[in-house]
Short mmCIF file of C-alpha atoms in Angstrom, two decimals:
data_model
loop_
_atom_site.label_atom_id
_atom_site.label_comp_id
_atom_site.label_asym_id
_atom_site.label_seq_id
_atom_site.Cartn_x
_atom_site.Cartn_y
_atom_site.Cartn_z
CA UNK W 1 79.27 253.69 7.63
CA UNK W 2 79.16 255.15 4.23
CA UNK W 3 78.17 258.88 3.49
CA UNK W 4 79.78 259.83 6.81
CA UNK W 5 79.34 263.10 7.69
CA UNK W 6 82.62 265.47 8.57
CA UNK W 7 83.50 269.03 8.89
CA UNK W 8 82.58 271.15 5.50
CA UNK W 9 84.02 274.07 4.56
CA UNK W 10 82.08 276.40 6.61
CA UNK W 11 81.27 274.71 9.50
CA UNK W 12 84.07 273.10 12.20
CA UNK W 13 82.58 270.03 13.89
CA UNK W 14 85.24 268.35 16.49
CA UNK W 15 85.00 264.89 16.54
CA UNK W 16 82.53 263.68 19.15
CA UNK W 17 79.74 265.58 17.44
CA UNK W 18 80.42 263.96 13.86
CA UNK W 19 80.35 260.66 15.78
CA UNK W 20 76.90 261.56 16.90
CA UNK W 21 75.42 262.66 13.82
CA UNK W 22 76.68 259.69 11.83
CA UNK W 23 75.77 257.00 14.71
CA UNK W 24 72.05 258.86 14.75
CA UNK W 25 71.96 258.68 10.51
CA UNK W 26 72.97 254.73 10.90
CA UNK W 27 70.43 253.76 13.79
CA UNK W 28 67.55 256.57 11.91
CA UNK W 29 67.16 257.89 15.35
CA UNK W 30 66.35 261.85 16.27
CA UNK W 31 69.52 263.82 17.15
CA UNK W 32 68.73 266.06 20.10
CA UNK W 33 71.37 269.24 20.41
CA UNK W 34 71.84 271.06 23.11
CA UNK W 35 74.28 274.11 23.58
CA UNK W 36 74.03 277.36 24.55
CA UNK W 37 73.12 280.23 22.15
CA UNK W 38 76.00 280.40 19.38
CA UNK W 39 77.26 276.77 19.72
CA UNK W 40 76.03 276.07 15.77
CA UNK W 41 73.15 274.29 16.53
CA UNK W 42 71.34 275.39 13.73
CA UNK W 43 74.27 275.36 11.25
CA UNK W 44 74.76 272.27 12.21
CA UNK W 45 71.72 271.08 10.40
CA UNK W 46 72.96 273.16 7.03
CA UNK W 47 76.60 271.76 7.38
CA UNK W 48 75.36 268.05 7.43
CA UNK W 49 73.23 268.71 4.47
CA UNK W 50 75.57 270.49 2.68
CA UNK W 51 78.34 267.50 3.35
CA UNK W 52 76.22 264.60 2.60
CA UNK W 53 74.17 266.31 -0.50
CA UNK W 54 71.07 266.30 0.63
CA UNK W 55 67.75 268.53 0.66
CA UNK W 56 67.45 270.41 4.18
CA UNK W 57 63.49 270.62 5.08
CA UNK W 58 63.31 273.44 8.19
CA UNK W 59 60.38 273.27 10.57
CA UNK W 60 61.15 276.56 13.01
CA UNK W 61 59.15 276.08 15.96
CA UNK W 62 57.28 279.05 17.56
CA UNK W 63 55.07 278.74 20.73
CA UNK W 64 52.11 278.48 19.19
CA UNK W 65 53.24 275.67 16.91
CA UNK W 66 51.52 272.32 17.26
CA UNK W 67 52.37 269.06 16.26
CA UNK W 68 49.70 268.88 13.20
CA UNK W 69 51.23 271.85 11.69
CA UNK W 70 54.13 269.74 11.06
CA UNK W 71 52.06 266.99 9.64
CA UNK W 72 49.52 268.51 7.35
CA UNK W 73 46.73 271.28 7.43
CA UNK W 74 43.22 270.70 5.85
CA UNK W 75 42.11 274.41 4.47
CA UNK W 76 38.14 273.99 5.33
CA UNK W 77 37.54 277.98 4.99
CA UNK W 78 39.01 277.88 1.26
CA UNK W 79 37.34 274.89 0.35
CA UNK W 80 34.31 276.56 1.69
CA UNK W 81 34.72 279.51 -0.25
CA UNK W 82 35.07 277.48 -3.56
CA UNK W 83 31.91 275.20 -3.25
CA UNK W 84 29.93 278.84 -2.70
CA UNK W 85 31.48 280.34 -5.72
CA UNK W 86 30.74 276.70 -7.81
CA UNK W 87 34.13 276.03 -8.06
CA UNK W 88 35.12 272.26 -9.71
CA UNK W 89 36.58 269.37 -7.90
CA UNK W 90 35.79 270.97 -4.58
CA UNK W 91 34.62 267.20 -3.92
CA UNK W 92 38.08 266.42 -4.38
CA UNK W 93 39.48 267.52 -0.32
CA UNK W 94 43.10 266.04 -1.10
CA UNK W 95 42.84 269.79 -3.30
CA UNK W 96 42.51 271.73 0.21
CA UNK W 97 45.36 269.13 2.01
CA UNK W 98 48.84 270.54 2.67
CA UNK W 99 51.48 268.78 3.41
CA UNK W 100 53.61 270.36 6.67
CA UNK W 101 57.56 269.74 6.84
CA UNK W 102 57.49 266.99 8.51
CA UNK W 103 55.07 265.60 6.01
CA UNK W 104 57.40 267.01 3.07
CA UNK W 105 60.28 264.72 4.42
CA UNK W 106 58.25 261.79 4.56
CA UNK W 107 57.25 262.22 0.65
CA UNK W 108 60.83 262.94 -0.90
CA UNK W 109 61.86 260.31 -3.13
CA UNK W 110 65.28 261.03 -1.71
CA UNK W 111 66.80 260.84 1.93
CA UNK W 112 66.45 264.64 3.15
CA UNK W 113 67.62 266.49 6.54
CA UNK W 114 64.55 267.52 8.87
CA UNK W 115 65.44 270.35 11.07
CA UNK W 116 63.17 270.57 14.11
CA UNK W 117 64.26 274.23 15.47
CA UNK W 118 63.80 275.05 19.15
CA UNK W 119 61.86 272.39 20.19
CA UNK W 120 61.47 273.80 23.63
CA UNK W 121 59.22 276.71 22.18
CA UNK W 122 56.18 275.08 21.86
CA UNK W 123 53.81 273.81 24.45
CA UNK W 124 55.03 270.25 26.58
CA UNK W 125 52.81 268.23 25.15
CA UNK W 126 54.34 268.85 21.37
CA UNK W 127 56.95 266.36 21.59
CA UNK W 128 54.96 263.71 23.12
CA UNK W 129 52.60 264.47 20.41
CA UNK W 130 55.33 263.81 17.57
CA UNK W 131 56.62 260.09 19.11
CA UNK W 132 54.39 258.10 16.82
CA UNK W 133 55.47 259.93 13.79
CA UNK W 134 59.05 259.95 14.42
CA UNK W 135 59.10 256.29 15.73
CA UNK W 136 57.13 254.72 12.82
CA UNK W 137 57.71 257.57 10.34
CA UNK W 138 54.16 257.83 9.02
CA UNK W 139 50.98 259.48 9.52
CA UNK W 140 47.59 259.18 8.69
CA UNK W 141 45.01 261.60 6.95
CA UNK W 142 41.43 261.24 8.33
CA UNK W 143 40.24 263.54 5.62
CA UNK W 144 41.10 261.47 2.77
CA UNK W 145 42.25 258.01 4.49
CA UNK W 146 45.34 258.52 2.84
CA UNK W 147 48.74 256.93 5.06
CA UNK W 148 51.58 259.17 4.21
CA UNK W 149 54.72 257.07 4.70
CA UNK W 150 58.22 258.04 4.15
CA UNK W 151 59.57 257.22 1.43
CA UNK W 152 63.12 257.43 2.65
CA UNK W 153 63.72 258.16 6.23
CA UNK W 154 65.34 261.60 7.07
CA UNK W 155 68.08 262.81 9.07
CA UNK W 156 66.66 263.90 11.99
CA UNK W 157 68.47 266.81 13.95
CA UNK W 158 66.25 268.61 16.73
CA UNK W 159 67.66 271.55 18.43
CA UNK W 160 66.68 272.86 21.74
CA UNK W 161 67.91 275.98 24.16
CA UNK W 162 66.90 273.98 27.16
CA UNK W 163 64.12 276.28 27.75
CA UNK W 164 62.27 273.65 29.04
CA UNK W 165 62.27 270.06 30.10
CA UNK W 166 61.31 267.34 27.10
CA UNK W 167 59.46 264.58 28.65
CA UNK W 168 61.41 261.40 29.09
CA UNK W 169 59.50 259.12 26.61
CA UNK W 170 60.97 261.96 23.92
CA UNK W 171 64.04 262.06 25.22
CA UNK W 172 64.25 257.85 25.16
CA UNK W 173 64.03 258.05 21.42
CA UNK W 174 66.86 260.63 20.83
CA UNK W 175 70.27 260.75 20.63
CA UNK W 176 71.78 263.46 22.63
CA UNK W 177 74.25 265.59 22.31
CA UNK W 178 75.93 268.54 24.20
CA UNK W 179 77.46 271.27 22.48
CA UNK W 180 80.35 272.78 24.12
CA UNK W 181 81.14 276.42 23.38
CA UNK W 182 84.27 276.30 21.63
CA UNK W 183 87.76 276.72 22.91
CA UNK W 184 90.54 279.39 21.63
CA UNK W 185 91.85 277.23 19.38
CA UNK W 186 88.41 276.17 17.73
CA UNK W 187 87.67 279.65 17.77
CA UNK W 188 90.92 280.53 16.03
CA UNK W 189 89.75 278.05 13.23
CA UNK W 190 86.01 278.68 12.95
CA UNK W 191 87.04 282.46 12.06
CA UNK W 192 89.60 281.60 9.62
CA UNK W 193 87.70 279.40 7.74
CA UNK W 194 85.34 282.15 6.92
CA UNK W 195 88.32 285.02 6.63
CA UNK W 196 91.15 282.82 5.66
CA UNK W 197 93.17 286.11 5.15
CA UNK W 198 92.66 288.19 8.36
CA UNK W 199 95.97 289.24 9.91
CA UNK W 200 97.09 286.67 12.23
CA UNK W 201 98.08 289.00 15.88
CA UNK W 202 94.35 290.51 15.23
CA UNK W 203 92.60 287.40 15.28
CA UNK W 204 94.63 286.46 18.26
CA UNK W 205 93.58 290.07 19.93
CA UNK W 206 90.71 289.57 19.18
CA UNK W 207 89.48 286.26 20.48
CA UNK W 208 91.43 286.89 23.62
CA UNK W 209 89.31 289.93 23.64
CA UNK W 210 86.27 287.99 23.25
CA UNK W 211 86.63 285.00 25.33
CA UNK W 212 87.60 287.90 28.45
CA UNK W 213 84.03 289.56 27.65
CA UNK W 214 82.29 286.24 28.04
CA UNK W 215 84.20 285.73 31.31
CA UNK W 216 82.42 288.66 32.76
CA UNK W 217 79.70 286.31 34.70
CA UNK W 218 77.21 289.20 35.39
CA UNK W 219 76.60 288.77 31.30
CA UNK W 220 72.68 288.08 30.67
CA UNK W 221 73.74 287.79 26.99
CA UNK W 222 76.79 286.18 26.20
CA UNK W 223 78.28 287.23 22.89
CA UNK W 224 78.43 283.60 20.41
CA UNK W 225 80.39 282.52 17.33
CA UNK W 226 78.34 284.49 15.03
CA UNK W 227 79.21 287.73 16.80
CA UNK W 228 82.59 286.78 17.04
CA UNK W 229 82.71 286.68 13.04
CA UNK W 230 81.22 289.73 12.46
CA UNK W 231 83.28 291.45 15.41
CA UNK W 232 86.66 290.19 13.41
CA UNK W 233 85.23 291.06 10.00
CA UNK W 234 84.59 294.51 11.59
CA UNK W 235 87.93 295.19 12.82
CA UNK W 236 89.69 293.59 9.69
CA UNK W 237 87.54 295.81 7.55
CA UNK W 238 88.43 299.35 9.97
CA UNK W 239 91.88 298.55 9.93
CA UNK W 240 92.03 298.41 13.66
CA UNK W 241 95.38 297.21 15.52
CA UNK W 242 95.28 294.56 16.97
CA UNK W 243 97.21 297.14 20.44
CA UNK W 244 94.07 298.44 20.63
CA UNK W 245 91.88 295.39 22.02
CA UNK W 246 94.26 295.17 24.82
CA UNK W 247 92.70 298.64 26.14
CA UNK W 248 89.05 299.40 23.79
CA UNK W 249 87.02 297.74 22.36
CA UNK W 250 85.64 298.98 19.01
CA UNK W 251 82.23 298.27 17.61
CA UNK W 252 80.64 296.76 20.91
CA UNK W 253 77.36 296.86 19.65
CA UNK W 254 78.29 293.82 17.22
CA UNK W 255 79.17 291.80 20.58
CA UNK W 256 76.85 293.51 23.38
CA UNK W 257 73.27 293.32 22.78
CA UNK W 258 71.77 294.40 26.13
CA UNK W 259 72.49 297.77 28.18
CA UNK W 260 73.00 295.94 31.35
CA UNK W 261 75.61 293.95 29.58
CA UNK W 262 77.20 297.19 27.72
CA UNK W 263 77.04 298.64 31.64
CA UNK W 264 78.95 295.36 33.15
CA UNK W 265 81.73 295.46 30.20
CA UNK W 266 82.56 299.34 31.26
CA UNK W 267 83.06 298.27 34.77
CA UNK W 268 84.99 295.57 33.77
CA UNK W 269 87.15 297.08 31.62
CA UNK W 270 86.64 298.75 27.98
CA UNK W 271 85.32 302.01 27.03
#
């Protein structure tokens, strides 16, 4: 396969997850991820852009998001407004047609990354309602009996929490794949490569620190990779020693979101 896609700079993909997004890319299929919160699910998106040099198109999903929204939205009210006011070409309705994310994708003369984020947000119908457009990658426009097709088909990475159940017809047309949170030693690495200078025995410190926090399992948050950066930068930054995980634990707030979690770390241990 040419244009594979492999670890970049700032992201640190292990091997069975570049195998997935390149065997997805070749067959043009969806890529479902999975993971928990602060697996790189997101990133993940960014970081295959970003490696093959391509345009990433976003669509963040939200619970009141619908399918259509992706597709395109047909302003009536402003086209409304214009024939009152005797505004010109309000005859014209492909004027008052936008184009949604989804529908952006399609119309790039170049192959792009779609991102669906957090699928599970919306209602269970929404990714039933997307199987035609995904399958055949085209839609049409009622309004103007205009077929938007795409042009080149997109990378397709859709990201879900697991908040809820995708139907199985959806699911059929994906590729799946799991996210495991990361060991020590991918932990080790993910830090370095965005502080390739922090002091060796503190990084260590501190990601035993951290992985011993998320092994608390009364945790209703789990601290991620993204607090783990900011917790190192923190402590790099403060000069802290790296003695001083093995007994505190500076700057919790960075790591501990909720007070029932700051409450189970106490007992545990720190502060």
């Amino acid at each position: 396969m040419q244009n594979c896609f492999q670890s970049t700079g700032t992201y640190i993909a292990d091997q069975s997850l570049t195998d997935s997004v390149n065997i997805a890319a070749a067959l043009e299929k969806p890529l479902l991820i999975k993971g928990e919160p602060g697996t790189g699910k997101t990133m993940l998106a960014q970081a295959v852009a970003e490696a093959l040099g391509m345009e990433l198109i976003t669509w963040n999903i939200k619970s009141t998001t619908k399918a259509q929204d992706g597709l395109y939205t047909y302003d009536t009210i402003k086209r409304l407004y214009d024939s009152q006011f005797g505004e010109e070409g309000v005859n014209d309705i492909s004027r008052y047609i936008r184009l949604g994310r989804l529908g952006e994708a399609f119309t790039r003369d170049s192959r792009t990354v779609l991102l669906i984020d957090e699928i599970d947000k919306a209602d269970l119908e929404f990714p039933n309602d997307l199987l035609w457009e995904l399958d055949r990658m085209e839609f049409h426009i009622p309004e103007t009996g205009v077929t938007i097709r795409a042009k080149e088909r997109p990378i397709v990475i859709i990201t879900s929490n697991a908040e809820k159940e995708l139907p199985d017809a959806f699911l059929r047309r994906c590729i799946f794949h799991y996210i495991d949170f990361p060991d020590k030693a991918m932990l080790t690495q993910i830090v370095k490569v965005h502080f390739p200078l922090v002091e060796a025995h503190l990084l260590e410190a501190a990601v035993s620190a951290f992985e011993e926090i998320r092994s608390i399992r009364s945790l209703r948050k789990k601290p991620g990779t993204s607090e783990l950066i900011d917790w190192v930068n923190a402590l790099s930054l403060s000069g802290i020693s790296p003695e001083i995980l093995a007994k505190e634990l500076p700057f919790p707030g960075i790591l501990i979101k909720k007070d029932e979690d700051m409450d189970a770390v106490k007992k545990h241990r720190y502060l």
